[in-house]
Structure formats: C-alpha cells, structure tokens
Amino acid sequence: MKILKLAAVLPIAAFSTFQPAHAAGLTFIEVPSNDRGPVLTATVWYPCVGKPARVEMGFDYSTAVQDCPLAGEQLPLIVISHGVGGWSGNYHALAEMLADGGFVVAAINHPRDSGASKTRYPNDIASMTQRPVDMTRLVDFMLDRWSNASQIDTARIGVFGFSRGGFTGLAMIGGNPDWKLLLDNCPTYPGNRFCEQIRSTAIAPLVGDPRIKAAVLVDPAGGSLFTAEGLGKVTVPVQLWASEYGGDGLSPKDAATVAHNLPAKPDYRIVPNSGHFSFLPPCSQEFAKLVANSGEPELCTDRTGFDRVAFHKQFNADILAFFRKNLIETDQ
C-alpha cells in the first residue's frame, strides 16, 4: 500500500522508450445495438500527427485533433468506464495523455446510468450487472468493426474505471460480488431497488473479459461485496486507488476490501485528504456553475488543502506509467 504525497509530475521524457505523438486524435463513435444491448455512444482518443485544438464535448472540451488519421501499428487499447451520472468525456485529460503516449483510448456512455443518457435506470440492479456487458461490446467493436481496428494489438488491452466504473473493471477482470452482503446495509436513497431485487431474483454471475490484461480501479463502488472467493480468478496486475474519506455512498472499506481480497497484491494507493469526488477531474467553470445550481456542489469541491488540479496531473502520469509497464514494456 502507498500513502500518496503530491509531488512533481514525472516528465514524460523520463520514460526512455516513450515515442510521443504530436497530438491526441479524437473521434466520436456508435456501437450498434444487438441482442446484448442498445446502441452505445463513445469517444475515442488515439495517437495522431496534427495541431491540437479545442473540441467541444458538452460541458467540457478536449484538446485534440478531431478525426485525424491514426498514427502507429499494434497499439495497446484502454477502455474507460465512468461512474453513475458520468459520461465518456469525464477523463479526457487522462485519455489525451494516454493517446499521446501511444495508446488508443475508448470511453463509453453507459446507457442505464450516464449523465448523457436520455433514459436512466441507476436504481435498478441491471444498471450494475449490464455494465461489464457494455464494456465487452465496446472492446468487440474496437477490435472488429472500428475503422482502425487492424492497428490495435489484441493482446494489449487495459481497463480504467471510477466508482461504478471501478466495479465494472473488477467484473471485467474476473471478479464477482456476493450480492447478499448488500442486504446487511441496503442503500436507502429514494427509488433504489437493489435489495428488493436481490431478495426476489437470483442475480446471474458476472462474466469477465479475458482480453483485459491490466486494470486501474478508482474508489470501486460495491468493493466490500467482493470476497476472496469472488476475486479468486483475478490474475492481471491492478492499480487500486482509494479516497481517504469516501463519500456518495462509498466507504474507504470498499477499496480496502478489494486490496485485501485480491489474490496478488495490487499497487494500492490511498490519497490523503481526498473524498470520492476528488477523483473527478477539475471542473470547468460552466460545469461548476451547473452543479452548484443543481444542489450538488460537492462534485467540484474538496476538503481544505486538497489541490485537485495538482493531484490529477500526478494521477494521470502514474496511470500512464502503470499501463506502459504492464501493456508496453512487458516484452522488453
């Protein structure tokens, strides 16, 4: 376990084998509907040569080159899963850094609980169990039907997930929760049906995706539901991040339980003085005003002394280093 201290961000040039692109390319895609789910909307970043510019993305923007040609062959792929109410653009700065580092990055809008969804069912347990299916469909599309699929290395795929996305990542690497453990502490917020559904329905085991070779999991929702048995099939390297104080239904116990029950010791990092939403990137002025007016200012505010801007520079650099080590440098 590592207790982090904010430090100077490692310069990218310090990575001796790093081959920088000139910019992150960006394109918006749709994964067609099939018998496993509806149309999925997503954003893809990738290495390209060009002059980056502002690309509008709802309440934020990405600095990238829209629809430029992809540069490179046999590139590793990272797929990103957001938290409840999130969207594909949440981690655009991380995606830009990864793309400039030689990765293709695809971030999804989960249909049942994203902020971009027209119809949301975040209080239905299917909003959790369907998430790994969404992500596997995204990987399928990127490897088989995306216009640049032939330039992705199918043996080098990683996942990043925050909050419910962390739960999703655990499922993708072979984890299965013991849903009955939730009955001891049922969510009480209005409309939540999880415990009602657990009592009345046999929840099918989640299906992992053996193509995932490394995972970064951040404050995983429902982490305390993952027993040693439920994580017994996990074999890939994991970088696990935890907030010191939790929040929004997340407890420090969630990440701690995952860290304790994983078969192999993860790269476990507890961030001092942080809350759950400290892991969301710094808010734009427009988004901060929106959440303040909606009564959810905690999405954009932190405890006194926590510098979200400085933290995310280090956070992104550490994630890049983890994926480079486990997806690029493994054969060197």
JSON list of C-alpha atoms in Angstrom, two decimals, residues 11-186:
[
{"chain": "A", "resi": 11, "resn": "PRO", "atom": "CA", "xyz": [8.34, 14.47, -17.03]},
{"chain": "A", "resi": 12, "resn": "ILE", "atom": "CA", "xyz": [7.21, 12.27, -19.86]},
{"chain": "A", "resi": 13, "resn": "ALA", "atom": "CA", "xyz": [10.68, 12.42, -21.35]},
{"chain": "A", "resi": 14, "resn": "ALA", "atom": "CA", "xyz": [11.88, 10.37, -18.38]},
{"chain": "A", "resi": 15, "resn": "PHE", "atom": "CA", "xyz": [10.37, 7.26, -19.94]},
{"chain": "A", "resi": 16, "resn": "SER", "atom": "CA", "xyz": [13.24, 6.05, -22.09]},
{"chain": "A", "resi": 17, "resn": "THR", "atom": "CA", "xyz": [11.15, 4.06, -24.57]},
{"chain": "A", "resi": 18, "resn": "PHE", "atom": "CA", "xyz": [8.41, 6.66, -24.93]},
{"chain": "A", "resi": 19, "resn": "GLN", "atom": "CA", "xyz": [7.61, 7.61, -28.52]},
{"chain": "A", "resi": 20, "resn": "PRO", "atom": "CA", "xyz": [5.37, 10.69, -28.35]},
{"chain": "A", "resi": 21, "resn": "ALA", "atom": "CA", "xyz": [2.75, 11.50, -30.92]},
{"chain": "A", "resi": 22, "resn": "HIS", "atom": "CA", "xyz": [2.28, 15.12, -31.89]},
{"chain": "A", "resi": 23, "resn": "ALA", "atom": "CA", "xyz": [-1.31, 15.21, -30.65]},
{"chain": "A", "resi": 24, "resn": "ALA", "atom": "CA", "xyz": [-4.21, 13.15, -29.49]},
{"chain": "A", "resi": 25, "resn": "GLY", "atom": "CA", "xyz": [-6.69, 12.39, -32.21]},
{"chain": "A", "resi": 26, "resn": "LEU", "atom": "CA", "xyz": [-10.36, 12.26, -31.28]},
{"chain": "A", "resi": 27, "resn": "THR", "atom": "CA", "xyz": [-13.46, 10.79, -32.86]},
{"chain": "A", "resi": 28, "resn": "PHE", "atom": "CA", "xyz": [-17.00, 10.01, -31.74]},
{"chain": "A", "resi": 29, "resn": "ILE", "atom": "CA", "xyz": [-18.38, 6.54, -32.42]},
{"chain": "A", "resi": 30, "resn": "GLU", "atom": "CA", "xyz": [-21.51, 4.45, -32.02]},
{"chain": "A", "resi": 31, "resn": "VAL", "atom": "CA", "xyz": [-21.55, 0.74, -31.22]},
{"chain": "A", "resi": 32, "resn": "PRO", "atom": "CA", "xyz": [-24.62, -0.72, -32.98]},
{"chain": "A", "resi": 33, "resn": "SER", "atom": "CA", "xyz": [-27.36, -2.35, -30.94]},
{"chain": "A", "resi": 34, "resn": "ASN", "atom": "CA", "xyz": [-27.56, -6.14, -30.79]},
{"chain": "A", "resi": 35, "resn": "ASP", "atom": "CA", "xyz": [-29.15, -8.83, -28.65]},
{"chain": "A", "resi": 36, "resn": "ARG", "atom": "CA", "xyz": [-26.89, -7.84, -25.73]},
{"chain": "A", "resi": 37, "resn": "GLY", "atom": "CA", "xyz": [-27.93, -4.21, -25.54]},
{"chain": "A", "resi": 38, "resn": "PRO", "atom": "CA", "xyz": [-28.85, -0.89, -27.18]},
{"chain": "A", "resi": 39, "resn": "VAL", "atom": "CA", "xyz": [-26.71, 1.50, -29.23]},
{"chain": "A", "resi": 40, "resn": "LEU", "atom": "CA", "xyz": [-23.67, 2.65, -27.25]},
{"chain": "A", "resi": 41, "resn": "THR", "atom": "CA", "xyz": [-22.17, 6.09, -27.78]},
{"chain": "A", "resi": 42, "resn": "ALA", "atom": "CA", "xyz": [-18.48, 6.56, -27.05]},
{"chain": "A", "resi": 43, "resn": "THR", "atom": "CA", "xyz": [-15.46, 8.79, -27.58]},
{"chain": "A", "resi": 44, "resn": "VAL", "atom": "CA", "xyz": [-12.12, 7.53, -28.88]},
{"chain": "A", "resi": 45, "resn": "TRP", "atom": "CA", "xyz": [-8.71, 9.18, -28.49]},
{"chain": "A", "resi": 46, "resn": "TYR", "atom": "CA", "xyz": [-5.63, 7.89, -30.33]},
{"chain": "A", "resi": 47, "resn": "PRO", "atom": "CA", "xyz": [-2.13, 8.88, -31.47]},
{"chain": "A", "resi": 48, "resn": "CYS", "atom": "CA", "xyz": [-2.04, 11.16, -34.50]},
{"chain": "A", "resi": 49, "resn": "VAL", "atom": "CA", "xyz": [0.05, 13.86, -36.14]},
{"chain": "A", "resi": 50, "resn": "GLY", "atom": "CA", "xyz": [-1.56, 17.27, -36.17]},
{"chain": "A", "resi": 51, "resn": "LYS", "atom": "CA", "xyz": [-2.13, 20.54, -34.37]},
{"chain": "A", "resi": 52, "resn": "PRO", "atom": "CA", "xyz": [-4.42, 20.08, -31.34]},
{"chain": "A", "resi": 53, "resn": "ALA", "atom": "CA", "xyz": [-7.35, 22.42, -30.88]},
{"chain": "A", "resi": 54, "resn": "ARG", "atom": "CA", "xyz": [-10.39, 22.73, -28.67]},
{"chain": "A", "resi": 55, "resn": "VAL", "atom": "CA", "xyz": [-13.05, 20.09, -29.41]},
{"chain": "A", "resi": 56, "resn": "GLU", "atom": "CA", "xyz": [-16.32, 20.78, -27.61]},
{"chain": "A", "resi": 57, "resn": "MET", "atom": "CA", "xyz": [-17.76, 17.94, -25.52]},
{"chain": "A", "resi": 58, "resn": "GLY", "atom": "CA", "xyz": [-20.91, 19.07, -23.74]},
{"chain": "A", "resi": 59, "resn": "PHE", "atom": "CA", "xyz": [-19.89, 20.94, -20.58]},
{"chain": "A", "resi": 60, "resn": "ASP", "atom": "CA", "xyz": [-16.20, 20.44, -21.25]},
{"chain": "A", "resi": 61, "resn": "TYR", "atom": "CA", "xyz": [-13.76, 20.18, -24.12]},
{"chain": "A", "resi": 62, "resn": "SER", "atom": "CA", "xyz": [-10.84, 18.03, -25.21]},
{"chain": "A", "resi": 63, "resn": "THR", "atom": "CA", "xyz": [-7.62, 19.40, -26.68]},
{"chain": "A", "resi": 64, "resn": "ALA", "atom": "CA", "xyz": [-7.18, 17.13, -29.66]},
{"chain": "A", "resi": 65, "resn": "VAL", "atom": "CA", "xyz": [-7.34, 16.81, -33.45]},
{"chain": "A", "resi": 66, "resn": "GLN", "atom": "CA", "xyz": [-10.79, 15.66, -34.46]},
{"chain": "A", "resi": 67, "resn": "ASP", "atom": "CA", "xyz": [-10.97, 12.80, -36.98]},
{"chain": "A", "resi": 68, "resn": "CYS", "atom": "CA", "xyz": [-7.30, 12.88, -37.92]},
{"chain": "A", "resi": 69, "resn": "PRO", "atom": "CA", "xyz": [-5.63, 9.69, -39.26]},
{"chain": "A", "resi": 70, "resn": "LEU", "atom": "CA", "xyz": [-4.39, 7.28, -36.59]},
{"chain": "A", "resi": 71, "resn": "ALA", "atom": "CA", "xyz": [-0.59, 7.05, -36.37]},
{"chain": "A", "resi": 72, "resn": "GLY", "atom": "CA", "xyz": [1.05, 3.74, -35.46]},
{"chain": "A", "resi": 73, "resn": "GLU", "atom": "CA", "xyz": [0.57, -0.01, -35.57]},
{"chain": "A", "resi": 74, "resn": "GLN", "atom": "CA", "xyz": [-0.02, -2.69, -32.94]},
{"chain": "A", "resi": 75, "resn": "LEU", "atom": "CA", "xyz": [-1.21, -0.09, -30.44]},
{"chain": "A", "resi": 76, "resn": "PRO", "atom": "CA", "xyz": [-2.49, -1.01, -26.97]},
{"chain": "A", "resi": 77, "resn": "LEU", "atom": "CA", "xyz": [-6.13, -0.24, -26.13]},
{"chain": "A", "resi": 78, "resn": "ILE", "atom": "CA", "xyz": [-7.54, 1.23, -22.91]},
{"chain": "A", "resi": 79, "resn": "VAL", "atom": "CA", "xyz": [-11.30, 1.26, -22.28]},
{"chain": "A", "resi": 80, "resn": "ILE", "atom": "CA", "xyz": [-12.81, 3.65, -19.72]},
{"chain": "A", "resi": 81, "resn": "SER", "atom": "CA", "xyz": [-15.93, 3.17, -17.58]},
{"chain": "A", "resi": 82, "resn": "HIS", "atom": "CA", "xyz": [-17.40, 6.22, -15.80]},
{"chain": "A", "resi": 83, "resn": "GLY", "atom": "CA", "xyz": [-19.31, 6.46, -12.51]},
{"chain": "A", "resi": 84, "resn": "VAL", "atom": "CA", "xyz": [-23.07, 6.88, -12.14]},
{"chain": "A", "resi": 85, "resn": "GLY", "atom": "CA", "xyz": [-24.15, 10.11, -13.82]},
{"chain": "A", "resi": 86, "resn": "GLY", "atom": "CA", "xyz": [-20.81, 10.36, -15.63]},
{"chain": "A", "resi": 87, "resn": "TRP", "atom": "CA", "xyz": [-20.08, 10.32, -19.33]},
{"chain": "A", "resi": 88, "resn": "SER", "atom": "CA", "xyz": [-17.45, 9.43, -21.89]},
{"chain": "A", "resi": 89, "resn": "GLY", "atom": "CA", "xyz": [-15.68, 12.79, -21.61]},
{"chain": "A", "resi": 90, "resn": "ASN", "atom": "CA", "xyz": [-15.07, 12.69, -17.84]},
{"chain": "A", "resi": 91, "resn": "TYR", "atom": "CA", "xyz": [-11.43, 11.63, -18.16]},
{"chain": "A", "resi": 92, "resn": "HIS", "atom": "CA", "xyz": [-10.50, 13.42, -21.37]},
{"chain": "A", "resi": 93, "resn": "ALA", "atom": "CA", "xyz": [-7.21, 14.78, -19.94]},
{"chain": "A", "resi": 94, "resn": "LEU", "atom": "CA", "xyz": [-6.13, 11.25, -18.98]},
{"chain": "A", "resi": 95, "resn": "ALA", "atom": "CA", "xyz": [-7.22, 9.98, -22.40]},
{"chain": "A", "resi": 96, "resn": "GLU", "atom": "CA", "xyz": [-5.24, 12.72, -24.15]},
{"chain": "A", "resi": 97, "resn": "MET", "atom": "CA", "xyz": [-2.10, 11.81, -22.17]},
{"chain": "A", "resi": 98, "resn": "LEU", "atom": "CA", "xyz": [-2.55, 8.10, -22.90]},
{"chain": "A", "resi": 99, "resn": "ALA", "atom": "CA", "xyz": [-3.11, 8.80, -26.62]},
{"chain": "A", "resi": 100, "resn": "ASP", "atom": "CA", "xyz": [0.00, 10.94, -26.77]},
{"chain": "A", "resi": 101, "resn": "GLY", "atom": "CA", "xyz": [1.77, 8.01, -25.09]},
{"chain": "A", "resi": 102, "resn": "GLY", "atom": "CA", "xyz": [0.83, 5.59, -27.85]},
{"chain": "A", "resi": 103, "resn": "PHE", "atom": "CA", "xyz": [-2.49, 4.18, -26.61]},
{"chain": "A", "resi": 104, "resn": "VAL", "atom": "CA", "xyz": [-5.90, 4.01, -28.24]},
{"chain": "A", "resi": 105, "resn": "VAL", "atom": "CA", "xyz": [-8.50, 5.00, -25.61]},
{"chain": "A", "resi": 106, "resn": "ALA", "atom": "CA", "xyz": [-12.24, 4.37, -25.87]},
{"chain": "A", "resi": 107, "resn": "ALA", "atom": "CA", "xyz": [-14.63, 5.78, -23.26]},
{"chain": "A", "resi": 108, "resn": "ILE", "atom": "CA", "xyz": [-18.26, 4.74, -23.15]},
{"chain": "A", "resi": 109, "resn": "ASN", "atom": "CA", "xyz": [-21.57, 6.28, -22.09]},
{"chain": "A", "resi": 110, "resn": "HIS", "atom": "CA", "xyz": [-23.30, 3.52, -20.13]},
{"chain": "A", "resi": 111, "resn": "PRO", "atom": "CA", "xyz": [-26.94, 3.61, -21.30]},
{"chain": "A", "resi": 112, "resn": "ARG", "atom": "CA", "xyz": [-28.55, 2.93, -17.92]},
{"chain": "A", "resi": 113, "resn": "ASP", "atom": "CA", "xyz": [-26.76, 5.42, -15.69]},
{"chain": "A", "resi": 114, "resn": "SER", "atom": "CA", "xyz": [-24.73, 8.00, -17.61]},
{"chain": "A", "resi": 115, "resn": "GLY", "atom": "CA", "xyz": [-25.40, 11.72, -17.48]},
{"chain": "A", "resi": 116, "resn": "ALA", "atom": "CA", "xyz": [-25.66, 11.62, -21.29]},
{"chain": "A", "resi": 117, "resn": "SER", "atom": "CA", "xyz": [-28.48, 9.05, -21.30]},
{"chain": "A", "resi": 118, "resn": "LYS", "atom": "CA", "xyz": [-31.97, 10.17, -22.21]},
{"chain": "A", "resi": 119, "resn": "THR", "atom": "CA", "xyz": [-33.42, 7.30, -20.16]},
{"chain": "A", "resi": 120, "resn": "ARG", "atom": "CA", "xyz": [-31.67, 6.36, -16.92]},
{"chain": "A", "resi": 121, "resn": "TYR", "atom": "CA", "xyz": [-32.25, 3.48, -14.51]},
{"chain": "A", "resi": 122, "resn": "PRO", "atom": "CA", "xyz": [-29.44, 3.93, -11.93]},
{"chain": "A", "resi": 123, "resn": "ASN", "atom": "CA", "xyz": [-31.55, 2.41, -9.11]},
{"chain": "A", "resi": 124, "resn": "ASP", "atom": "CA", "xyz": [-32.13, -0.88, -10.94]},
{"chain": "A", "resi": 125, "resn": "ILE", "atom": "CA", "xyz": [-29.50, -3.55, -10.28]},
{"chain": "A", "resi": 126, "resn": "ALA", "atom": "CA", "xyz": [-29.29, -4.10, -14.04]},
{"chain": "A", "resi": 127, "resn": "SER", "atom": "CA", "xyz": [-27.50, -0.74, -14.16]},
{"chain": "A", "resi": 128, "resn": "MET", "atom": "CA", "xyz": [-24.64, -2.57, -12.43]},
{"chain": "A", "resi": 129, "resn": "THR", "atom": "CA", "xyz": [-24.83, -6.03, -13.98]},
{"chain": "A", "resi": 130, "resn": "GLN", "atom": "CA", "xyz": [-25.15, -4.71, -17.55]},
{"chain": "A", "resi": 131, "resn": "ARG", "atom": "CA", "xyz": [-22.05, -2.52, -17.31]},
{"chain": "A", "resi": 132, "resn": "PRO", "atom": "CA", "xyz": [-19.45, -5.27, -17.98]},
{"chain": "A", "resi": 133, "resn": "VAL", "atom": "CA", "xyz": [-21.55, -6.35, -20.97]},
{"chain": "A", "resi": 134, "resn": "ASP", "atom": "CA", "xyz": [-21.48, -2.77, -22.30]},
{"chain": "A", "resi": 135, "resn": "MET", "atom": "CA", "xyz": [-17.70, -2.72, -21.98]},
{"chain": "A", "resi": 136, "resn": "THR", "atom": "CA", "xyz": [-17.20, -6.09, -23.67]},
{"chain": "A", "resi": 137, "resn": "ARG", "atom": "CA", "xyz": [-19.37, -4.89, -26.55]},
{"chain": "A", "resi": 138, "resn": "LEU", "atom": "CA", "xyz": [-17.14, -1.79, -26.78]},
{"chain": "A", "resi": 139, "resn": "VAL", "atom": "CA", "xyz": [-13.99, -3.95, -26.91]},
{"chain": "A", "resi": 140, "resn": "ASP", "atom": "CA", "xyz": [-15.61, -6.18, -29.54]},
{"chain": "A", "resi": 141, "resn": "PHE", "atom": "CA", "xyz": [-16.39, -3.14, -31.69]},
{"chain": "A", "resi": 142, "resn": "MET", "atom": "CA", "xyz": [-12.93, -1.61, -31.33]},
{"chain": "A", "resi": 143, "resn": "LEU", "atom": "CA", "xyz": [-11.24, -4.88, -32.35]},
{"chain": "A", "resi": 144, "resn": "ASP", "atom": "CA", "xyz": [-13.62, -5.97, -35.10]},
{"chain": "A", "resi": 145, "resn": "ARG", "atom": "CA", "xyz": [-15.60, -3.09, -36.60]},
{"chain": "A", "resi": 146, "resn": "TRP", "atom": "CA", "xyz": [-13.84, 0.18, -35.83]},
{"chain": "A", "resi": 147, "resn": "SER", "atom": "CA", "xyz": [-12.29, 1.74, -38.93]},
{"chain": "A", "resi": 148, "resn": "ASN", "atom": "CA", "xyz": [-8.78, 1.38, -37.46]},
{"chain": "A", "resi": 149, "resn": "ALA", "atom": "CA", "xyz": [-9.27, -1.97, -35.77]},
{"chain": "A", "resi": 150, "resn": "SER", "atom": "CA", "xyz": [-6.32, -3.55, -37.60]},
{"chain": "A", "resi": 151, "resn": "GLN", "atom": "CA", "xyz": [-3.94, -1.10, -35.85]},
{"chain": "A", "resi": 152, "resn": "ILE", "atom": "CA", "xyz": [-4.85, -2.31, -32.33]},
{"chain": "A", "resi": 153, "resn": "ASP", "atom": "CA", "xyz": [-2.85, -5.05, -30.62]},
{"chain": "A", "resi": 154, "resn": "THR", "atom": "CA", "xyz": [-5.47, -7.50, -29.33]},
{"chain": "A", "resi": 155, "resn": "ALA", "atom": "CA", "xyz": [-3.05, -8.83, -26.69]},
{"chain": "A", "resi": 156, "resn": "ARG", "atom": "CA", "xyz": [-2.57, -5.41, -25.00]},
{"chain": "A", "resi": 157, "resn": "ILE", "atom": "CA", "xyz": [-5.89, -4.23, -23.57]},
{"chain": "A", "resi": 158, "resn": "GLY", "atom": "CA", "xyz": [-6.46, -2.47, -20.25]},
{"chain": "A", "resi": 159, "resn": "VAL", "atom": "CA", "xyz": [-9.42, -1.01, -18.37]},
{"chain": "A", "resi": 160, "resn": "PHE", "atom": "CA", "xyz": [-9.81, 2.14, -16.25]},
{"chain": "A", "resi": 161, "resn": "GLY", "atom": "CA", "xyz": [-12.87, 2.59, -14.08]},
{"chain": "A", "resi": 162, "resn": "PHE", "atom": "CA", "xyz": [-14.05, 5.09, -11.45]},
{"chain": "A", "resi": 163, "resn": "SER", "atom": "CA", "xyz": [-16.74, 4.37, -8.83]},
{"chain": "A", "resi": 164, "resn": "ARG", "atom": "CA", "xyz": [-19.30, 2.17, -10.62]},
{"chain": "A", "resi": 165, "resn": "GLY", "atom": "CA", "xyz": [-16.68, 2.05, -13.34]},
{"chain": "A", "resi": 166, "resn": "GLY", "atom": "CA", "xyz": [-14.31, 0.52, -10.78]},
{"chain": "A", "resi": 167, "resn": "PHE", "atom": "CA", "xyz": [-16.95, -2.12, -10.06]},
{"chain": "A", "resi": 168, "resn": "THR", "atom": "CA", "xyz": [-17.19, -2.65, -13.82]},
{"chain": "A", "resi": 169, "resn": "GLY", "atom": "CA", "xyz": [-13.43, -3.08, -14.11]},
{"chain": "A", "resi": 170, "resn": "LEU", "atom": "CA", "xyz": [-13.41, -5.65, -11.30]},
{"chain": "A", "resi": 171, "resn": "ALA", "atom": "CA", "xyz": [-16.08, -7.64, -13.14]},
{"chain": "A", "resi": 172, "resn": "MET", "atom": "CA", "xyz": [-14.16, -7.44, -16.41]},
{"chain": "A", "resi": 173, "resn": "ILE", "atom": "CA", "xyz": [-11.03, -8.96, -14.85]},
{"chain": "A", "resi": 174, "resn": "GLY", "atom": "CA", "xyz": [-12.96, -11.86, -13.34]},
{"chain": "A", "resi": 175, "resn": "GLY", "atom": "CA", "xyz": [-14.41, -10.52, -10.08]},
{"chain": "A", "resi": 176, "resn": "ASN", "atom": "CA", "xyz": [-17.89, -11.46, -8.87]},
{"chain": "A", "resi": 177, "resn": "PRO", "atom": "CA", "xyz": [-19.66, -9.72, -5.97]},
{"chain": "A", "resi": 178, "resn": "ASP", "atom": "CA", "xyz": [-21.63, -11.51, -3.27]},
{"chain": "A", "resi": 179, "resn": "TRP", "atom": "CA", "xyz": [-24.82, -9.51, -3.67]},
{"chain": "A", "resi": 180, "resn": "LYS", "atom": "CA", "xyz": [-26.35, -10.89, -0.47]},
{"chain": "A", "resi": 181, "resn": "LEU", "atom": "CA", "xyz": [-23.77, -8.96, 1.56]},
{"chain": "A", "resi": 182, "resn": "LEU", "atom": "CA", "xyz": [-25.58, -5.78, 0.47]},
{"chain": "A", "resi": 183, "resn": "LEU", "atom": "CA", "xyz": [-28.66, -6.88, 2.42]},
{"chain": "A", "resi": 184, "resn": "ASP", "atom": "CA", "xyz": [-26.84, -6.07, 5.67]},
{"chain": "A", "resi": 185, "resn": "ASN", "atom": "CA", "xyz": [-26.62, -2.42, 4.66]},
{"chain": "A", "resi": 186, "resn": "CYS", "atom": "CA", "xyz": [-29.20, -1.67, 1.98]}
]
